[in-house]
Coordinates of C-alpha atoms in Angstrom, one line a residue:
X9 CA 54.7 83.5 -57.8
X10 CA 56.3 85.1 -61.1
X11 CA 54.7 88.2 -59.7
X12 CA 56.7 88.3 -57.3
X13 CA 59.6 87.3 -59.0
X14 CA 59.6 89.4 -61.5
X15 CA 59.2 92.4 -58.5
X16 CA 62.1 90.8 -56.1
X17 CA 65.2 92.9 -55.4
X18 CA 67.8 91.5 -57.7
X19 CA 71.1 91.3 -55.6
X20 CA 73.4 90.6 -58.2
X21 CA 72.2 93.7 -60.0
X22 CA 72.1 95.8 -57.7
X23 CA 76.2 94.8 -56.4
X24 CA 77.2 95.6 -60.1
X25 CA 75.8 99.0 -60.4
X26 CA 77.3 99.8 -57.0
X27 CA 80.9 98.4 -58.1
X28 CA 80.5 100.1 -61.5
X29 CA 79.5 103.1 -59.6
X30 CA 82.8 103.2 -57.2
X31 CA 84.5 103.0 -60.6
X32 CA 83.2 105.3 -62.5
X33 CA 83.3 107.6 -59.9
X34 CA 85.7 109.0 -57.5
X35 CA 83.7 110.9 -55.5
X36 CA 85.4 114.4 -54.1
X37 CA 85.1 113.8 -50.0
X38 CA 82.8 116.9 -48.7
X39 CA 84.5 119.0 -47.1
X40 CA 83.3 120.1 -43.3
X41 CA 80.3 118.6 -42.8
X42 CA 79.7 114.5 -43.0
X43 CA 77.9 113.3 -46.1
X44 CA 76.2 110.2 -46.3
X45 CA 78.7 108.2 -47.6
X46 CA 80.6 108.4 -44.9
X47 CA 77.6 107.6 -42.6
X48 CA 77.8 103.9 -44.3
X49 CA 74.9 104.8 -47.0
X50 CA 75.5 102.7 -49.8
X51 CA 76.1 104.2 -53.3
X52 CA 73.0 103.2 -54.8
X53 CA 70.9 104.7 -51.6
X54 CA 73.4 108.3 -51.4
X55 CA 72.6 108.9 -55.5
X56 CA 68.7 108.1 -54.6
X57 CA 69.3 111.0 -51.9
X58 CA 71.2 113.4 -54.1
X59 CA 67.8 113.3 -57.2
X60 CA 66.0 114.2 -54.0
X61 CA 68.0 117.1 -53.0
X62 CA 69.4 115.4 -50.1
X63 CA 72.7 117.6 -50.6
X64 CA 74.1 116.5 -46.7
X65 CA 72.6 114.7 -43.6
X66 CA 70.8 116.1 -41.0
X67 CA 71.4 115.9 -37.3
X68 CA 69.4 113.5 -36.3
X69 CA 70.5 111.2 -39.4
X70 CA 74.2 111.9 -38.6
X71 CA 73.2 110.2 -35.1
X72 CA 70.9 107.4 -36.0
X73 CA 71.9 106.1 -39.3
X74 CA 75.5 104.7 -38.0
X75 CA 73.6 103.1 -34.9
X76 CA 71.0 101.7 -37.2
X77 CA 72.8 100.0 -39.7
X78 CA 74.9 98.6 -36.9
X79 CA 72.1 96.4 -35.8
X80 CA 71.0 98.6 -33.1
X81 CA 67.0 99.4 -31.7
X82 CA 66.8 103.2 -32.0
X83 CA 64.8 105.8 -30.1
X84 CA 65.2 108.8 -31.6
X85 CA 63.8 112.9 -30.4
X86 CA 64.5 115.5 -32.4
X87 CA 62.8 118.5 -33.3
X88 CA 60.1 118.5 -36.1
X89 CA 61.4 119.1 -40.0
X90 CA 64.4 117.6 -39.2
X91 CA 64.5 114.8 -41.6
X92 CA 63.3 111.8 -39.2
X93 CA 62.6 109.3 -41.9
X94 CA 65.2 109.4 -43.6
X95 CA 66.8 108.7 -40.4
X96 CA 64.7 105.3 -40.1
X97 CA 63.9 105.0 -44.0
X98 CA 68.0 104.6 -45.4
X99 CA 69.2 102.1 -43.0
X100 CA 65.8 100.1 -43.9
X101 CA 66.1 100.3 -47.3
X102 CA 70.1 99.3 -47.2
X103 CA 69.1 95.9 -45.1
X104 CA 66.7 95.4 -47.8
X105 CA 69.2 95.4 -50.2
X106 CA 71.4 93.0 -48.4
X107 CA 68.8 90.6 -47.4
X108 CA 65.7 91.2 -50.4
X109 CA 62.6 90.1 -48.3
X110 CA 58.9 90.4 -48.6
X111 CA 57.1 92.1 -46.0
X112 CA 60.3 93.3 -44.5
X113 CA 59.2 96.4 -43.1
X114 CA 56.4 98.0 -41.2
X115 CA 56.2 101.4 -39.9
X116 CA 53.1 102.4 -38.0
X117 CA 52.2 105.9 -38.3
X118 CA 49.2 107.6 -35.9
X119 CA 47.5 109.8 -38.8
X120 CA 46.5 108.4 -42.3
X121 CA 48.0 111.3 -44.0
X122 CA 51.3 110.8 -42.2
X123 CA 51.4 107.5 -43.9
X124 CA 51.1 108.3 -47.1
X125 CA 54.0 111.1 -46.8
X126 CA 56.1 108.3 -45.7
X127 CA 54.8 106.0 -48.0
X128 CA 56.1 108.7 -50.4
X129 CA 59.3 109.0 -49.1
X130 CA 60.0 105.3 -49.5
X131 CA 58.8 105.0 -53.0
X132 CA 61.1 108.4 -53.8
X133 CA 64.2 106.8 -51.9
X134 CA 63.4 103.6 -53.2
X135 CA 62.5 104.1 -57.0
X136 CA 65.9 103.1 -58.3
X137 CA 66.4 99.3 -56.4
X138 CA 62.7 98.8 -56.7
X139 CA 61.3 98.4 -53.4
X140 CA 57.3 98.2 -53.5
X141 CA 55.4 100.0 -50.5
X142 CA 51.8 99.3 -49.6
X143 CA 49.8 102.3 -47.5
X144 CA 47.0 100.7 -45.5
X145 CA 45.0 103.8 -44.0
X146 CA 41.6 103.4 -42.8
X147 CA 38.7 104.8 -45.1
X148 CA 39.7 103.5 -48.1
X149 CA 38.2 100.1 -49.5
X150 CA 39.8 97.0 -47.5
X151 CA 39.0 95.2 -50.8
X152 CA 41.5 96.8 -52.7
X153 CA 44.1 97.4 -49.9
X154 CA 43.6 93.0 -49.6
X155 CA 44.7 92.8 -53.2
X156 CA 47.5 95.2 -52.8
X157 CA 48.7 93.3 -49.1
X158 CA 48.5 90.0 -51.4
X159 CA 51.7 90.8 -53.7
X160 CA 53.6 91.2 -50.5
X161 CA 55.3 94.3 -50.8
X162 CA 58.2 94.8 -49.3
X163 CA 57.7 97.9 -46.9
X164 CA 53.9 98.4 -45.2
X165 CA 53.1 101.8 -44.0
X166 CA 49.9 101.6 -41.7
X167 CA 47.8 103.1 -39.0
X168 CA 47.6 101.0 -36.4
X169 CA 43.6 100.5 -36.3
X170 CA 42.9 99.0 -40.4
X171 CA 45.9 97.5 -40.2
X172 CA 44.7 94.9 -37.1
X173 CA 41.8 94.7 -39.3
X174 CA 43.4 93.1 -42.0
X175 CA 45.8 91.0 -39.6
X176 CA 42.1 89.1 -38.2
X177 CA 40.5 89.9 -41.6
X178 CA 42.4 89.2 -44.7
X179 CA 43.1 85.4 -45.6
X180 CA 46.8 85.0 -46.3
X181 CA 48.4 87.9 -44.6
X182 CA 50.5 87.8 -41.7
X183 CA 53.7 89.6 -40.6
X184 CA 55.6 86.7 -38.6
X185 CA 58.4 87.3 -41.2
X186 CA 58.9 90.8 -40.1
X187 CA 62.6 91.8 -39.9
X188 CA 61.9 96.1 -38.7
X189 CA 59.0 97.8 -36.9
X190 CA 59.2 101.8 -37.2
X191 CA 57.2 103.5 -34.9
X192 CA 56.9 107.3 -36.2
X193 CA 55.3 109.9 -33.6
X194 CA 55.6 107.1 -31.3
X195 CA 54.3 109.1 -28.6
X196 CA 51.0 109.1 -30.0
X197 CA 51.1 105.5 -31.3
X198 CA 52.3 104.2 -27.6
X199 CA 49.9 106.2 -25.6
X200 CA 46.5 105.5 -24.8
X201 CA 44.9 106.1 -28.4
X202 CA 46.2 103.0 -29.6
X203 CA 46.9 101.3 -26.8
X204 CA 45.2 97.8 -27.4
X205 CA 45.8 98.3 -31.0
X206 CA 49.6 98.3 -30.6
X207 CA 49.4 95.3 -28.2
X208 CA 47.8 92.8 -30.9
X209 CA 50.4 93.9 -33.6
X210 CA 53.3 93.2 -31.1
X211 CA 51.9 89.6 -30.1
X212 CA 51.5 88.4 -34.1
X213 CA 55.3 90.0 -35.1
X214 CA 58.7 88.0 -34.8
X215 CA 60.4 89.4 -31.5
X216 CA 63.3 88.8 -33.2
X217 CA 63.5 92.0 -35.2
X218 CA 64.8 95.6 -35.0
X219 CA 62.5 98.0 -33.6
X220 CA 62.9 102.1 -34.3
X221 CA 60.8 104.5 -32.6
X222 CA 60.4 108.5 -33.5
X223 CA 59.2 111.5 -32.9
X224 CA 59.5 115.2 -31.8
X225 CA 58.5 114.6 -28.4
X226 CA 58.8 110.9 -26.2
X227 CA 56.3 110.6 -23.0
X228 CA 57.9 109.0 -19.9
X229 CA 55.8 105.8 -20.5
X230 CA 58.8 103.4 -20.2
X231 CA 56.8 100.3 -19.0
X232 CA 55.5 101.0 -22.8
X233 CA 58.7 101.1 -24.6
X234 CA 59.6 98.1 -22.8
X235 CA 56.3 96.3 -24.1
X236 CA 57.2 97.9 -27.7
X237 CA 60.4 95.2 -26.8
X238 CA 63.1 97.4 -27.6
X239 CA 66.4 95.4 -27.2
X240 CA 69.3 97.6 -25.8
X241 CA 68.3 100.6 -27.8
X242 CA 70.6 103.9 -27.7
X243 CA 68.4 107.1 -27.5
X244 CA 69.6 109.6 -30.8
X245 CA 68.5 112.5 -29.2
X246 CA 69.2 116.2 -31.0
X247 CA 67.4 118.8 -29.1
X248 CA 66.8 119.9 -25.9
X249 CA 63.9 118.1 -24.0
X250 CA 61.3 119.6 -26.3
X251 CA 62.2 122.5 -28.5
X252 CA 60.8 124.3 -31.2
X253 CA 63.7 125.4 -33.7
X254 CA 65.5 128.3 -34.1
X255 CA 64.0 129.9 -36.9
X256 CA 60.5 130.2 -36.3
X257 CA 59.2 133.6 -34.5
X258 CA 56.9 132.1 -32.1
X259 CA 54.0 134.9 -31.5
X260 CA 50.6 134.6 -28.8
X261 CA 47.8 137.6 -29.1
X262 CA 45.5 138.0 -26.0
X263 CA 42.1 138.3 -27.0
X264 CA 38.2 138.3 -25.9
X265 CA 37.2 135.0 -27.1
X266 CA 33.6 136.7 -28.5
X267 CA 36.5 138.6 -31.4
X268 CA 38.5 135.5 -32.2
X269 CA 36.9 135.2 -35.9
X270 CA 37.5 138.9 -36.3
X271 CA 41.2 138.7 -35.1
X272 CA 41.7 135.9 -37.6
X273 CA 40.2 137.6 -41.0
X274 CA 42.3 140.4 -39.4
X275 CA 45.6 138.6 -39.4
X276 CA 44.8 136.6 -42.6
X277 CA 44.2 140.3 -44.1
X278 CA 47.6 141.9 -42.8
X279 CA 49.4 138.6 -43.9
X280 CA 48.1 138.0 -47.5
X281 CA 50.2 136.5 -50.1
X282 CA 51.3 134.2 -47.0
X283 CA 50.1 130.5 -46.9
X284 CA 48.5 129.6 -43.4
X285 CA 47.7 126.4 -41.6
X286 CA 45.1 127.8 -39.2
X287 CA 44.3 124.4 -36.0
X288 CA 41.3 124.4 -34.5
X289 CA 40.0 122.3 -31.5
X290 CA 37.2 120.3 -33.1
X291 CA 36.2 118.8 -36.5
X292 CA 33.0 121.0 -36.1
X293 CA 35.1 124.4 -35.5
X294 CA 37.4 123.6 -38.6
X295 CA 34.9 123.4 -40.8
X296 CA 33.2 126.5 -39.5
X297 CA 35.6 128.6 -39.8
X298 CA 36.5 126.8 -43.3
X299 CA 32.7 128.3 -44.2
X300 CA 33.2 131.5 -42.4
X301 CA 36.4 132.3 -44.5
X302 CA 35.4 131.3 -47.4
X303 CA 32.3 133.3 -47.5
X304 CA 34.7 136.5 -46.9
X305 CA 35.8 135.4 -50.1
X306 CA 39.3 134.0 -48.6
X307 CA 40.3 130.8 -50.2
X308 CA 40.5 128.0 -47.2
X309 CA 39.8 124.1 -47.3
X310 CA 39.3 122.3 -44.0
X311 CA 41.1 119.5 -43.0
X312 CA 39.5 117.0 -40.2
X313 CA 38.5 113.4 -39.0
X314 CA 34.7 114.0 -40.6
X315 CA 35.8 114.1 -44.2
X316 CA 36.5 110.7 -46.2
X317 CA 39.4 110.0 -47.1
X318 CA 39.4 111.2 -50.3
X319 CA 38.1 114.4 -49.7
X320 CA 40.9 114.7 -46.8
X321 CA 43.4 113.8 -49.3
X322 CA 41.9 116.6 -52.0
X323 CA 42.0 118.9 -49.4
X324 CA 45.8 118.5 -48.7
X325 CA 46.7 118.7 -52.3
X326 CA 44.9 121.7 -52.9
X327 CA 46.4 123.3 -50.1
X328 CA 50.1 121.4 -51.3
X329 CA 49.6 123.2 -54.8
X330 CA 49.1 126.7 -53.4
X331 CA 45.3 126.8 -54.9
X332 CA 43.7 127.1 -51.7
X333 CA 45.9 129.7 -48.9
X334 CA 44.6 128.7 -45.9
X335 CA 44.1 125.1 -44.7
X336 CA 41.7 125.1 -41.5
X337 CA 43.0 121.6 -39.6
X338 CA 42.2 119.6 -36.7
X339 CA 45.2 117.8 -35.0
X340 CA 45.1 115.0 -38.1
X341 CA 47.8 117.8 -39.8
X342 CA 49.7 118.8 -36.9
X343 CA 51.8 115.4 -37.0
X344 CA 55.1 114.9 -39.7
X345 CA 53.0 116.3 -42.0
X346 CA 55.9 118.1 -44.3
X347 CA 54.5 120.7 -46.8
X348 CA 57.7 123.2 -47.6
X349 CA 55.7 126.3 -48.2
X350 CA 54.1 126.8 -45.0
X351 CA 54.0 130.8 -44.1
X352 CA 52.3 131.2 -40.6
X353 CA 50.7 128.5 -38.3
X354 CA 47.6 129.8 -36.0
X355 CA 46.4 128.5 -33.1
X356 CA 43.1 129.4 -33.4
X357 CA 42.2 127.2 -30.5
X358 CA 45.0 126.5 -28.1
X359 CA 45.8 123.1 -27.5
X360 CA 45.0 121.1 -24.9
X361 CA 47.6 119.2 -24.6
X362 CA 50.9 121.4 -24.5
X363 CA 53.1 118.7 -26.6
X364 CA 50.6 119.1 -29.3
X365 CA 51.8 123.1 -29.6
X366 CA 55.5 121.9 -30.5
X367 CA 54.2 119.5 -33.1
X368 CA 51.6 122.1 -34.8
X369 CA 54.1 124.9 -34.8
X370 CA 56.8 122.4 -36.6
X371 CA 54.6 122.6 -39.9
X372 CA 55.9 125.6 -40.5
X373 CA 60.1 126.7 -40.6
X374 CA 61.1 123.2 -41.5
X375 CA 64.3 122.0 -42.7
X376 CA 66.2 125.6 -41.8
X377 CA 63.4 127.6 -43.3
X378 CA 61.9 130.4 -41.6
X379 CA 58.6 130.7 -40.2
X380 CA 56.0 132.5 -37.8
X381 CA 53.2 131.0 -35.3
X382 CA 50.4 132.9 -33.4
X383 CA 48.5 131.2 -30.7
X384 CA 45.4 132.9 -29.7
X385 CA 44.8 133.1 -25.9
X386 CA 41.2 134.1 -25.0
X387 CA 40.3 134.7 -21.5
X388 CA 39.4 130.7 -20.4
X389 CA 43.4 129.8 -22.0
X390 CA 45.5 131.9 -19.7
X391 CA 46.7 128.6 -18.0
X392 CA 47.2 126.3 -20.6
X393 CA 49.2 128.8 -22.6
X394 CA 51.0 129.5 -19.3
X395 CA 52.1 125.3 -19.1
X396 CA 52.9 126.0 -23.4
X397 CA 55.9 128.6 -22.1
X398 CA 56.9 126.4 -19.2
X399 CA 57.3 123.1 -21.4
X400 CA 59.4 125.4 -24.3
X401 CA 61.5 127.1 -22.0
X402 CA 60.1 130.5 -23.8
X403 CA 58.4 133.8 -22.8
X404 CA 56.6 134.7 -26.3
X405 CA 56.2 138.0 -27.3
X406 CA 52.6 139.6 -27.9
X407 CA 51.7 139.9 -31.7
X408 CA 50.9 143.5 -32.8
X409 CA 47.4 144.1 -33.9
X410 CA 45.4 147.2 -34.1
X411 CA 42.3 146.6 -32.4
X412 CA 40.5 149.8 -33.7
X413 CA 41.1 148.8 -37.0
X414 CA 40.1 145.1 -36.0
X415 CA 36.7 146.3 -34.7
X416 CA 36.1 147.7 -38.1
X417 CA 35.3 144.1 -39.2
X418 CA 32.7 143.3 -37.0
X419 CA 30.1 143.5 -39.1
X420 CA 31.1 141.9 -41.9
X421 CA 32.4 139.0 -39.6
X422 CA 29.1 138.4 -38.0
X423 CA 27.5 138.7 -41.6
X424 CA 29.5 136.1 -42.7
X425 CA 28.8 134.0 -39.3
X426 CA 25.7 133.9 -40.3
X427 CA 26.1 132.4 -43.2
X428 CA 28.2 129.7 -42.2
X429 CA 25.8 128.4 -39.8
X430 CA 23.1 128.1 -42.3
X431 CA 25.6 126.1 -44.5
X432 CA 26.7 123.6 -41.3
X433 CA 23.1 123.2 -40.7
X434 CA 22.1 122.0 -44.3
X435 CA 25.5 119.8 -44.9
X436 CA 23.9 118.3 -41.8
X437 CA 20.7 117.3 -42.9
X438 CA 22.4 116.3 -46.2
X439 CA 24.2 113.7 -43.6
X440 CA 21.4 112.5 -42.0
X441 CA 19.9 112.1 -45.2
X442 CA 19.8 108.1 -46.3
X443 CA 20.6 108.7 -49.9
X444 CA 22.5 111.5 -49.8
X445 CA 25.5 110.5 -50.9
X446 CA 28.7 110.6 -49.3
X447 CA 29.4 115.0 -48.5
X448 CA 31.4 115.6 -46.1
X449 CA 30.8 119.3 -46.2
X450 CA 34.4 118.4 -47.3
X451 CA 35.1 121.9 -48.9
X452 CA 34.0 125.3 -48.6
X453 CA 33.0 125.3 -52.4
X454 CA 29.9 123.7 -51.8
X455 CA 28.5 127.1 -50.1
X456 CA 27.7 127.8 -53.5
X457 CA 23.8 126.3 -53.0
X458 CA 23.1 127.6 -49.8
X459 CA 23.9 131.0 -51.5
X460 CA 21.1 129.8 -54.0
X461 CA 18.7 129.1 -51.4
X462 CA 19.2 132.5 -49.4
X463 CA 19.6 134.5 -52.8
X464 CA 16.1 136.3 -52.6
X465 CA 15.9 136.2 -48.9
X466 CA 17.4 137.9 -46.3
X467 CA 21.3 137.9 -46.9
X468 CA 22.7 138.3 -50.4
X469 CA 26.2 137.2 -49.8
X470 CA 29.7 139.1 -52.3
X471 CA 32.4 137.5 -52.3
X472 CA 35.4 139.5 -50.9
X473 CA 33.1 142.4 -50.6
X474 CA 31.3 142.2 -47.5
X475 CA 27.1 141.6 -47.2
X476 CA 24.5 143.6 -48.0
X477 CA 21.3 143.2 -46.1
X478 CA 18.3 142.0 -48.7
X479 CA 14.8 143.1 -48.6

């Protein structure tokens, strides 16, 4: 109980720094566009967005903050990189203010790395008035998240599947106090991935409460929305149906789909100095190519549902701290995940689903920054690329590439093929292994033994340099 005192919102505090702060400041009205404070953002909340370079709202905050802290559900669409959770996120925090509550908020996200970038985002926004968040992400010890979950923090961040497993598991917690439920890339969270997940969360939370669901693009699924028991809700929509933004120069290279590794190193070579996130269709194919590139002596991590959480979380903050250039990903990174110096996007395999292009473009020309995106379209993709136009509302241009020059690297592709195959066969014997220890193959670096083991053999592998064939 002092515990939680002594973390509880003080009120009476936090009304005297805002009325010394409207004294001590007369703040110069921006001129043009609509700043924050004139969307209703409390003073506290708008000097929380300035230290984070907030300088003016976007679009989609301009339309849904006003709605929001009017007591209204909200479903809002706009494109991806335009600030969404700060849209959902400053209207939270300012009812938390006004009514300090434990387990006040929870916002279900579909990926676990989505949740900790709005976990982020909360604690960044929310550092001043002290607001305590709680991530609850699958492979991560339920043990500690259960200790966590038992201060009662004010704001839970989840994915939908660990946090039902802590609703039936964990003695003591329960979310019948709930005051908001935040659905982010609700799309994905409402559709059949999470289907009976989402139902058992809506029957143990208060229906009275405010319910906000987001994302780039919304399926037609209304009988779902419905169930989600949105009250009244006003749609904040910003873009078109579904748009990709202005900014980014949206690219597709026809290709035969034996030459897609060598059209890759090709591109990686012509764009060096850029940082790439490179999607590939399976767990299996990211890490493959992950091998493949790294062998070439091209500094990539992969990114996918395999790894532990850990090592998925390692992988991102290399890639976040520019010391790895190419992150190889599986769809896991092509939702909300904001990282600001993303160069180029490749579809390396084109995605199935033609929603999924719009969200794995958007990692890249975010937030009025440029960007560029090249979809690879092998023989067998002709039609789903064809449904990718339709849905954008776009005829892309073909990417130039010299194909003799392409050719050239053949041999030291297939070299470097070989290679990785020998390395994705021992990571998965290490696997089936019973005390191996947990390796996920997680990052390229370990390719480092199985050049050991092939040393004296048949390949002798240079980094950057090409092979040489061994005795």
């Amino acid at each position: 109980e002092n515990m939680a005192e002594e973390h509880e919102i003080n009120e009476t505090e936090i009304n005297a720094i805002n009325e010394e702060k409207a004294e001590n400041s007369n703040e110069e009205e921006t001129e043009g566009n609509t700043s924050f404070k004139e969307l209703g953002v409390t003073g506290v909340l708008c000097e929380a967005c300035d230290l984070l370079g907030w300088k003016r709202p976007t679009k989609i905050q301009v339309e849904a903050i006003p709605v929001a802290l009017e007591g209204r559900d909200v479903i809002g669409l706009a494109e991806t990189g335009s600030g969404k959770t700060g849209a959902f996120a400053l209207p939270i925090l300012q009812s938390l203010l006004s009514h300090p509550q434990r387990l006040h908020t929870l916002v279900l996200t579909p990926t676990r790395e989505l949740a900790f970038q709005i976990g982020e985002q909360f604690e960044a926004l929310g550092s001043t008035i002290g607001v305590k968040t709680a991530v609850i992400v699958g492979g991560i010890d339920m043990m500690s998240q259960a200790l966590v979950l038992a201060k009662k923090p004010h704001v839970v961040i989840a994915t939908p599947g660990r946090l039902v497993d802590h609703l039936e598991n964990t003695k003591g917690f329960n979310l019948r106090a709930l005051k908001f439920l935040v659905m982010d890339e609700a799309d994905r969270i409402l559709n059949m991935d999470f289907e009976s997940e989402v139902d058992k969360i809506l029957k143990v939370i208060p229906r009275d409460r405010r319910t906000f669901l987001f994302s780039a693009t919304m399926t037609k699924k209304v009988q779902k929305l419905q169930r989600a028991a949105l009250k009244d809700p006003v749609k904040c929509a910003v873009s078109t149906k579904y748009a990709t933004v202005d900014k980014l120069q949206q690219y597709y290279i026809f290709i035969p789909a034996k030459y897609k590794d060598c059209y890759l190193v090709s591109i990686l070579n012509e764009l060096a100095g850029n940082s790439f996130i490179v999607f590939c269709g399976t767990c299996n194919n990211a890490q493959r190519v992950a091998l493949l590139l790294r062998n070439l002596g091209i500094t990539a991590v992969p990114l996918h549902g395999q790894m532990s959480q850990s090592k998925r979380l390692g992988a991102l903050n290399k890639f976040k701290s520019k010391s790895r250039s190419v992150l190889l990903a599986t769809d896991v990174a092509s939702r909300g995940l904001d990282i600001p110096h993303v160069d180029c996007v490749i579809n390396f395999d084109i995605p199935t689903h033609s929603k999924d292009y719009i969200h794995r473009v958007g990692r890249t020309a975010r937030a009025g920054r440029s960007g560029k995106s090249i979809t690879f379209v092998t023989q067998y993709d002709v039609e789903l690329f064809q449904r990718i136009e339709a849905l954008i509302g776009k005829k892309l241009p073909a990417f130039p590439t010299q194909e003799e020059e392409v050719m050239m690297l053949v041999e030291r592709v297939n070299e470097a093929q070989r290679f990785a195959r020998i390395e994705m066969k021992e990571q998965g014997e290490k696997r089936k292994r019973p005390r191996g220890g947990e390796d996920d193959g997680d990052d390229a670096e370990q390719s480092s033994g199985v050049r050991k083991k092939v040393k004296g053999g048949r390949f002798r592998g240079g980094k950057g340099g090409g092979f040489r064939r061994g005795r």
